[in-house]
Amino acid sequence: MWNMEQFRKELAEIVNLDSSSENLQDIAVIGRMLANRLRDEGYLVETFDEDTRIEARTHSEKDFDVMFVGHMDTVFPKGTAAERPYREEGNLAYGPGVTDMKAGLILAIHLAQRLREERPELRICFAFNSDEEIGSGRSKTWLQGLAKHTRYAFVFEPGRLNNGFVRSRKGGADLEVSFQGIAAHAGVAPEKGANALVEMARWITELTALQDFDAGTSITAGIASGGTAVNVVAEHAQVKLDIRFKNPGEIERIRETVSRLQQNPVVSGVSAGVVFKDVVMPMNPSEVTEQLMEKMNQAASGLGQSICWIDTGGVSDANHIASLGVPTLCGCGPVGNDMHSSGEYLELDTIEKRLELMYRLIVQL
């Protein structure tokens, strides 16, 4: 029913091709490969950004029933595929991006193939991008534009251990603050200076105090730098903070504090420049999504499978789609672990289980 030999052959082929987010030429090789396959299978295919984004449909209508979302990029630099090519050891497969998320791409294509055979009226749309690992800045608008026309969205990020799916994802943002002070000799005339480091320390302390772990809000100062010498009042300082939040209102609370700090410096003579980057809203299940989750539970039970639902702080393209109110399930790919590391692996025996479970769910929608 499912051709596992062919699946593993196709998976090995694309795992052995580099596709870091920064190297669009490499991603385009995979993009052309997948686009040509979909064309050969009769899909209506369009590619964008020199074959680094794929949109493929079963029907010409503007609206569709299900949207299959995936990303072709990985976090691994050029040359990694040659250093660590696809290999199998027992029930595990290894290689850069094997789980995150090249197995998910292949699974989506195989799943759609069977759905088309048995439900030819089902309107399917593929949306594969090339910049998910760096925030989907190039493709977010495109993804959301497509998502407005689907009944359901399925994101084929890795399945989680113990046959897990992702129930919710936190929102996130990067906050970069640069401080401009006044340099002075620390021994001769410190009073003439305005210490950018001191102002930065105040920002870090006050922003960190906004954390509310129970509410799912964290603010982490990850990188900080400043000053030029121990005997010079620091003229410059910079800090980069990672922000995560479950409640959409939290990002506004943080913005308000940032505005207050910027307008009211403690160190006279220091100014702060603020940049919020890559703001992504959280993926929290709506009532309709919870109904879809219950259908998944029922499908799993009918197959004798036990599944679980995971809440995570990581961001994916599911955030962009779910924020529109579209019923969205994430983690629909085969199960794997240790993503973004040299030990990343895929559990081979979960491929067929996921195919059967996703088929059983979608065929009844």
Coordinates of C-alpha atoms in Angstrom, one line a residue:
M1 CA 0.0 0.0 0.0
W2 CA 2.8 2.4 0.9
N3 CA 6.1 2.0 -1.0
M4 CA 8.6 2.2 1.8
E5 CA 11.5 1.2 -0.4
Q6 CA 10.8 4.1 -2.8
F7 CA 10.2 6.5 0.1
R8 CA 13.6 5.8 1.6
K9 CA 15.3 6.1 -1.8
E10 CA 13.8 9.5 -2.3
L11 CA 14.6 10.6 1.2
A12 CA 18.2 9.6 0.8
E13 CA 18.4 11.5 -2.4
I14 CA 17.3 14.9 -1.0
V15 CA 19.2 14.4 2.4
N16 CA 22.4 14.1 0.4
L17 CA 21.8 17.5 -1.2
D18 CA 22.8 20.5 0.9
S19 CA 20.1 23.1 1.4
S20 CA 21.1 25.7 4.0
S21 CA 18.7 28.6 4.3
E22 CA 21.5 31.0 3.0
N23 CA 22.3 28.9 -0.1
L24 CA 19.4 29.4 -2.4
Q25 CA 21.2 27.8 -5.4
D26 CA 21.4 24.5 -3.5
I27 CA 17.8 24.7 -2.4
A28 CA 16.7 25.4 -6.0
V29 CA 18.2 22.0 -6.9
I30 CA 15.8 20.3 -4.5
G31 CA 13.0 22.7 -5.5
R32 CA 13.3 21.7 -9.2
M33 CA 13.4 18.0 -8.3
L34 CA 10.2 18.2 -6.2
A35 CA 8.4 20.5 -8.7
N36 CA 9.2 18.3 -11.6
R37 CA 7.9 15.2 -9.7
L38 CA 4.7 17.0 -8.9
R39 CA 4.3 18.1 -12.5
D40 CA 4.8 14.5 -13.7
E41 CA 2.1 13.4 -11.3
G42 CA -0.4 15.9 -12.8
Y43 CA -0.3 18.7 -10.3
L44 CA -0.6 22.4 -11.4
V45 CA 2.8 23.7 -10.3
E46 CA 4.2 27.1 -9.9
T47 CA 7.6 28.0 -8.6
F48 CA 8.9 31.3 -7.3
D49 CA 12.2 32.9 -6.3
E50 CA 14.2 30.9 -8.8
D51 CA 12.6 27.5 -7.8
T52 CA 13.0 28.0 -4.1
R53 CA 9.3 28.1 -3.4
I54 CA 6.8 25.6 -4.7
E55 CA 3.0 25.9 -5.0
A56 CA 1.3 22.8 -6.4
R57 CA -2.5 22.2 -6.7
T58 CA -4.7 19.3 -7.7
H59 CA -7.4 21.6 -8.9
S60 CA -7.5 25.1 -10.5
E61 CA -10.0 26.5 -8.1
K62 CA -8.9 29.3 -5.8
D63 CA -10.0 27.5 -2.7
F64 CA -8.9 24.1 -1.5
D65 CA -9.6 21.6 1.2
V66 CA -6.2 20.8 2.6
M67 CA -2.9 22.6 2.6
F68 CA 0.3 20.6 3.0
V69 CA 3.1 22.9 4.3
G70 CA 6.8 22.1 4.4
H71 CA 10.3 23.7 4.2
M72 CA 13.2 22.6 2.0
D73 CA 15.9 24.5 3.9
T74 CA 18.0 23.2 6.8
V75 CA 20.3 24.8 9.4
F76 CA 23.4 23.0 8.1
P77 CA 26.1 24.7 6.1
K78 CA 27.2 23.8 2.6
G79 CA 29.4 20.6 2.7
T80 CA 27.5 18.9 5.5
A81 CA 25.8 16.4 3.2
A82 CA 29.1 15.2 1.9
E83 CA 30.5 15.0 5.5
R84 CA 27.5 13.2 6.9
P85 CA 25.5 11.6 4.1
Y86 CA 22.3 9.7 4.6
R87 CA 22.7 6.4 6.4
E88 CA 20.6 3.9 8.2
E89 CA 21.4 2.0 11.4
G90 CA 18.7 -0.4 12.5
N91 CA 15.5 1.5 12.8
L92 CA 17.1 4.9 12.6
A93 CA 18.1 7.1 9.7
Y94 CA 20.7 9.9 10.0
G95 CA 21.8 12.8 7.9
P96 CA 21.4 16.6 7.8
G97 CA 17.7 17.5 7.8
V98 CA 16.6 13.9 7.7
T99 CA 13.9 14.7 10.2
D100 CA 13.7 18.5 10.0
M101 CA 12.1 18.3 7.6
K102 CA 13.0 16.4 4.5
A103 CA 11.2 13.2 5.6
G104 CA 8.1 15.4 6.0
L105 CA 8.3 16.7 2.4
I106 CA 8.5 13.1 1.1
L107 CA 5.7 12.0 3.4
A108 CA 3.4 14.8 2.2
I109 CA 3.9 13.8 -1.4
H110 CA 3.3 10.1 -0.8
L111 CA 0.3 10.9 1.3
A112 CA -1.2 13.1 -1.4
Q113 CA -0.6 10.4 -4.0
R114 CA -2.9 8.0 -2.2
L115 CA -5.5 10.6 -1.4
R116 CA -5.8 11.5 -5.0
E117 CA -6.3 7.9 -6.0
E118 CA -9.1 7.3 -3.5
R119 CA -10.5 10.8 -3.1
P120 CA -9.9 12.5 -6.5
E121 CA -12.4 15.3 -5.6
L122 CA -10.2 16.4 -2.6
R123 CA -8.6 19.7 -3.4
I124 CA -4.9 19.7 -2.2
C125 CA -2.4 22.5 -2.2
F126 CA 1.3 22.1 -1.5
A127 CA 3.3 25.0 -0.2
F128 CA 7.0 24.3 0.2
N129 CA 9.3 27.3 1.1
S130 CA 13.0 27.7 1.6
D131 CA 13.4 30.1 4.6
E132 CA 11.6 28.6 7.5
E133 CA 14.7 28.1 9.5
I134 CA 15.4 31.8 9.4
G135 CA 11.9 33.0 10.1
S136 CA 10.1 32.7 6.7
G137 CA 10.6 36.4 6.0
R138 CA 10.5 35.9 2.2
S139 CA 7.6 33.5 2.3
K140 CA 5.3 34.5 5.2
T141 CA 3.0 36.7 3.1
W142 CA 2.7 34.0 0.4
L143 CA 1.9 31.3 3.0
Q144 CA -0.7 33.3 4.7
G145 CA -2.2 34.3 1.4
L146 CA -2.7 30.6 0.5
A147 CA -3.8 29.7 4.0
K148 CA -6.8 32.0 3.7
H149 CA -8.2 29.7 1.0
T150 CA -7.9 26.3 2.8
R151 CA -10.3 24.5 5.2
Y152 CA -7.4 22.8 7.0
A153 CA -3.6 23.1 7.1
F154 CA -1.1 20.4 8.0
V155 CA 2.5 21.3 8.6
F156 CA 4.9 18.4 8.2
E157 CA 7.5 19.3 10.8
P158 CA 8.9 16.3 12.6
G159 CA 6.6 14.2 14.7
R160 CA 7.6 14.2 18.3
L161 CA 8.7 11.2 20.4
N162 CA 6.0 8.8 21.5
N163 CA 4.0 9.5 18.3
G164 CA 3.6 13.1 19.3
F165 CA 2.0 16.0 17.4
V166 CA 2.4 19.7 18.3
R167 CA -0.6 21.2 19.9
S168 CA 0.7 24.7 20.5
R169 CA 3.7 26.8 19.8
K170 CA 4.8 30.0 21.6
G171 CA 5.1 33.2 19.7
G172 CA 8.5 34.8 19.5
A173 CA 10.5 37.9 18.6
D174 CA 14.1 39.1 18.6
L175 CA 14.8 42.4 20.3
E176 CA 18.0 44.3 19.4
V177 CA 19.0 47.4 21.4
S178 CA 22.0 49.6 20.7
F179 CA 23.1 52.2 23.2
Q180 CA 25.0 55.4 22.3
G181 CA 26.8 57.1 25.3
I182 CA 29.7 59.5 25.7
A183 CA 33.3 58.3 26.1
A184 CA 35.5 59.7 28.7
H185 CA 38.7 58.9 30.6
A186 CA 37.6 56.7 33.6
G187 CA 40.3 58.2 35.9
V188 CA 40.7 61.8 34.7
A189 CA 37.2 62.9 33.9
P190 CA 34.6 60.1 34.4
E191 CA 31.9 62.8 35.1
K192 CA 32.1 63.9 31.5
G193 CA 31.1 60.4 30.3
A194 CA 27.7 58.7 29.8
N195 CA 28.1 55.0 30.3
A196 CA 26.2 52.9 27.7
L197 CA 27.0 49.7 29.6
V198 CA 25.2 50.9 32.7
E199 CA 22.1 51.9 30.8
M200 CA 22.2 48.5 29.0
A201 CA 22.3 46.7 32.4
R202 CA 19.2 48.6 33.5
W203 CA 17.4 47.5 30.4
I204 CA 18.4 43.8 30.8
T205 CA 17.3 43.9 34.5
E206 CA 13.9 45.5 33.8
L207 CA 13.1 43.4 30.8
T208 CA 14.0 40.2 32.5
A209 CA 11.7 41.1 35.3
L210 CA 8.8 40.9 32.9
Q211 CA 9.2 37.2 32.6
D212 CA 6.2 35.1 33.7
F213 CA 7.1 31.4 33.2
D214 CA 3.6 30.3 34.4
A215 CA 2.1 32.4 31.6
G216 CA 4.6 31.1 29.1
T217 CA 6.6 34.4 28.8
S218 CA 10.4 34.4 28.8
I219 CA 12.9 37.1 27.9
T220 CA 16.5 36.0 27.5
A221 CA 19.4 38.3 27.1
G222 CA 21.5 36.1 24.8
I223 CA 24.3 38.4 23.5
A224 CA 25.6 41.6 25.1
S225 CA 28.7 43.6 24.3
G226 CA 30.1 47.1 24.8
G227 CA 33.0 49.3 25.8
T228 CA 36.5 49.4 24.4
A229 CA 38.8 49.4 27.4
V230 CA 38.6 49.1 31.1
N231 CA 39.7 52.7 31.7
V232 CA 37.2 54.3 29.3
V233 CA 33.6 55.1 30.0
A234 CA 31.7 52.9 27.5
E235 CA 30.4 54.9 24.6
H236 CA 28.7 52.0 22.9
A237 CA 26.8 48.9 24.0
Q238 CA 24.5 46.3 22.3
V239 CA 22.2 43.6 23.6
K240 CA 20.1 41.0 21.7
L241 CA 17.2 39.4 23.5
D242 CA 15.1 36.4 22.7
I243 CA 11.4 36.8 23.6
R244 CA 8.8 34.0 23.8
F245 CA 5.2 34.3 24.7
K246 CA 2.0 32.2 24.7
N247 CA -0.5 35.0 25.3
P248 CA -0.6 37.3 22.2
G249 CA -1.1 40.3 24.6
E250 CA 2.3 39.8 26.1
I251 CA 4.2 41.2 23.2
E252 CA 2.4 44.5 23.6
R253 CA 3.2 44.6 27.4
I254 CA 6.8 44.2 26.5
R255 CA 6.7 46.9 23.8
E256 CA 5.2 49.3 26.3
T257 CA 8.1 48.7 28.7
V258 CA 10.6 49.1 25.9
S259 CA 9.0 52.4 25.0
R260 CA 9.2 53.6 28.6
L261 CA 12.8 52.6 28.9
Q262 CA 13.7 54.3 25.7
Q263 CA 12.0 57.6 26.6
N264 CA 13.3 57.7 30.2
P265 CA 17.0 56.8 30.3
V266 CA 18.6 56.5 33.8
V267 CA 22.0 57.5 32.5
S268 CA 21.8 61.1 31.3
G269 CA 23.4 61.4 27.9
V270 CA 22.7 57.8 26.7
S271 CA 20.2 57.1 24.0
A272 CA 18.9 53.7 22.8
G273 CA 18.0 52.5 19.4
V274 CA 15.4 49.6 19.3
V275 CA 14.7 47.0 16.6
F276 CA 12.0 44.3 17.0
K277 CA 12.7 41.5 14.5
D278 CA 10.9 38.4 13.3
V279 CA 7.8 38.9 15.5
V280 CA 5.7 35.8 15.2
M281 CA 2.4 35.3 17.0
P282 CA 1.7 32.1 19.0
M283 CA 0.0 29.0 17.7
N284 CA -2.8 28.3 20.2
P285 CA -5.5 25.8 19.2
S286 CA -8.8 27.3 18.4
E287 CA -12.1 25.6 19.1
V288 CA -12.1 24.3 15.5
T289 CA -8.5 23.1 15.8
E290 CA -9.4 21.2 18.9
Q291 CA -12.2 19.5 17.0
L292 CA -9.7 18.5 14.4
M293 CA -7.4 17.2 17.1
E294 CA -10.2 15.1 18.5
K295 CA -10.7 13.6 15.0
M296 CA -7.0 12.8 15.0
N297 CA -7.4 11.1 18.3
Q298 CA -10.3 9.0 17.0
A299 CA -8.3 8.1 13.8
A300 CA -5.4 7.0 15.9
S301 CA -7.6 4.9 18.1
G302 CA -9.1 3.2 15.1
L303 CA -5.6 2.2 14.0
G304 CA -4.6 1.0 17.4
Q305 CA -2.1 3.9 17.7
S306 CA -1.4 5.9 20.8
I307 CA -0.6 9.6 20.2
C308 CA 0.2 12.5 22.4
W309 CA 0.1 16.3 22.1
I310 CA 3.1 18.5 22.8
D311 CA 3.4 22.2 23.7
T312 CA 6.6 23.7 22.6
G313 CA 8.4 27.1 22.7
G314 CA 9.8 26.7 19.2
V315 CA 8.3 28.6 16.2
S316 CA 7.3 27.1 12.8
D317 CA 5.3 28.1 9.8
A318 CA 2.3 26.7 11.7
N319 CA 2.4 29.9 13.8
H320 CA 1.9 32.1 10.7
I321 CA -1.1 30.0 9.5
A322 CA -2.8 29.4 12.8
S323 CA -2.7 33.1 13.6
L324 CA -5.2 33.6 10.8
G325 CA -7.7 31.2 12.6
V326 CA -7.1 28.4 10.1
P327 CA -7.5 24.9 11.8
T328 CA -3.8 23.8 11.8
L329 CA -2.0 20.7 12.9
C330 CA 1.8 20.7 13.2
G331 CA 4.3 17.9 13.7
C332 CA 2.7 15.8 11.0
G333 CA 5.9 14.3 9.7
P334 CA 7.5 11.0 10.8
V335 CA 8.9 10.9 14.3
G336 CA 12.5 12.0 14.9
N337 CA 14.7 13.9 17.4
D338 CA 17.9 15.8 18.1
M339 CA 17.0 18.3 15.3
H340 CA 19.6 20.9 14.4
S341 CA 22.4 18.7 15.6
S342 CA 24.9 16.2 14.1
G343 CA 22.9 13.4 15.9
E344 CA 19.6 14.3 14.2
Y345 CA 17.7 11.0 13.5
L346 CA 14.5 9.7 12.0
E347 CA 12.6 6.7 13.4
L348 CA 12.0 4.6 10.2
D349 CA 9.2 2.6 11.6
T350 CA 7.1 5.7 12.1
I351 CA 6.9 6.6 8.4
E352 CA 4.2 4.1 7.5
K353 CA 2.4 4.7 10.7
R354 CA 2.2 8.4 10.1
L355 CA 1.2 7.9 6.5
E356 CA -1.7 5.7 7.5
L357 CA -2.8 8.0 10.4
M358 CA -2.7 11.1 8.3
Y359 CA -4.6 9.3 5.5
R360 CA -7.2 8.0 7.9
L361 CA -7.8 11.6 9.3
I362 CA -7.9 13.5 6.0
V363 CA -10.0 11.0 4.1
Q364 CA -12.9 11.6 6.5
L365 CA -12.8 15.4 6.6

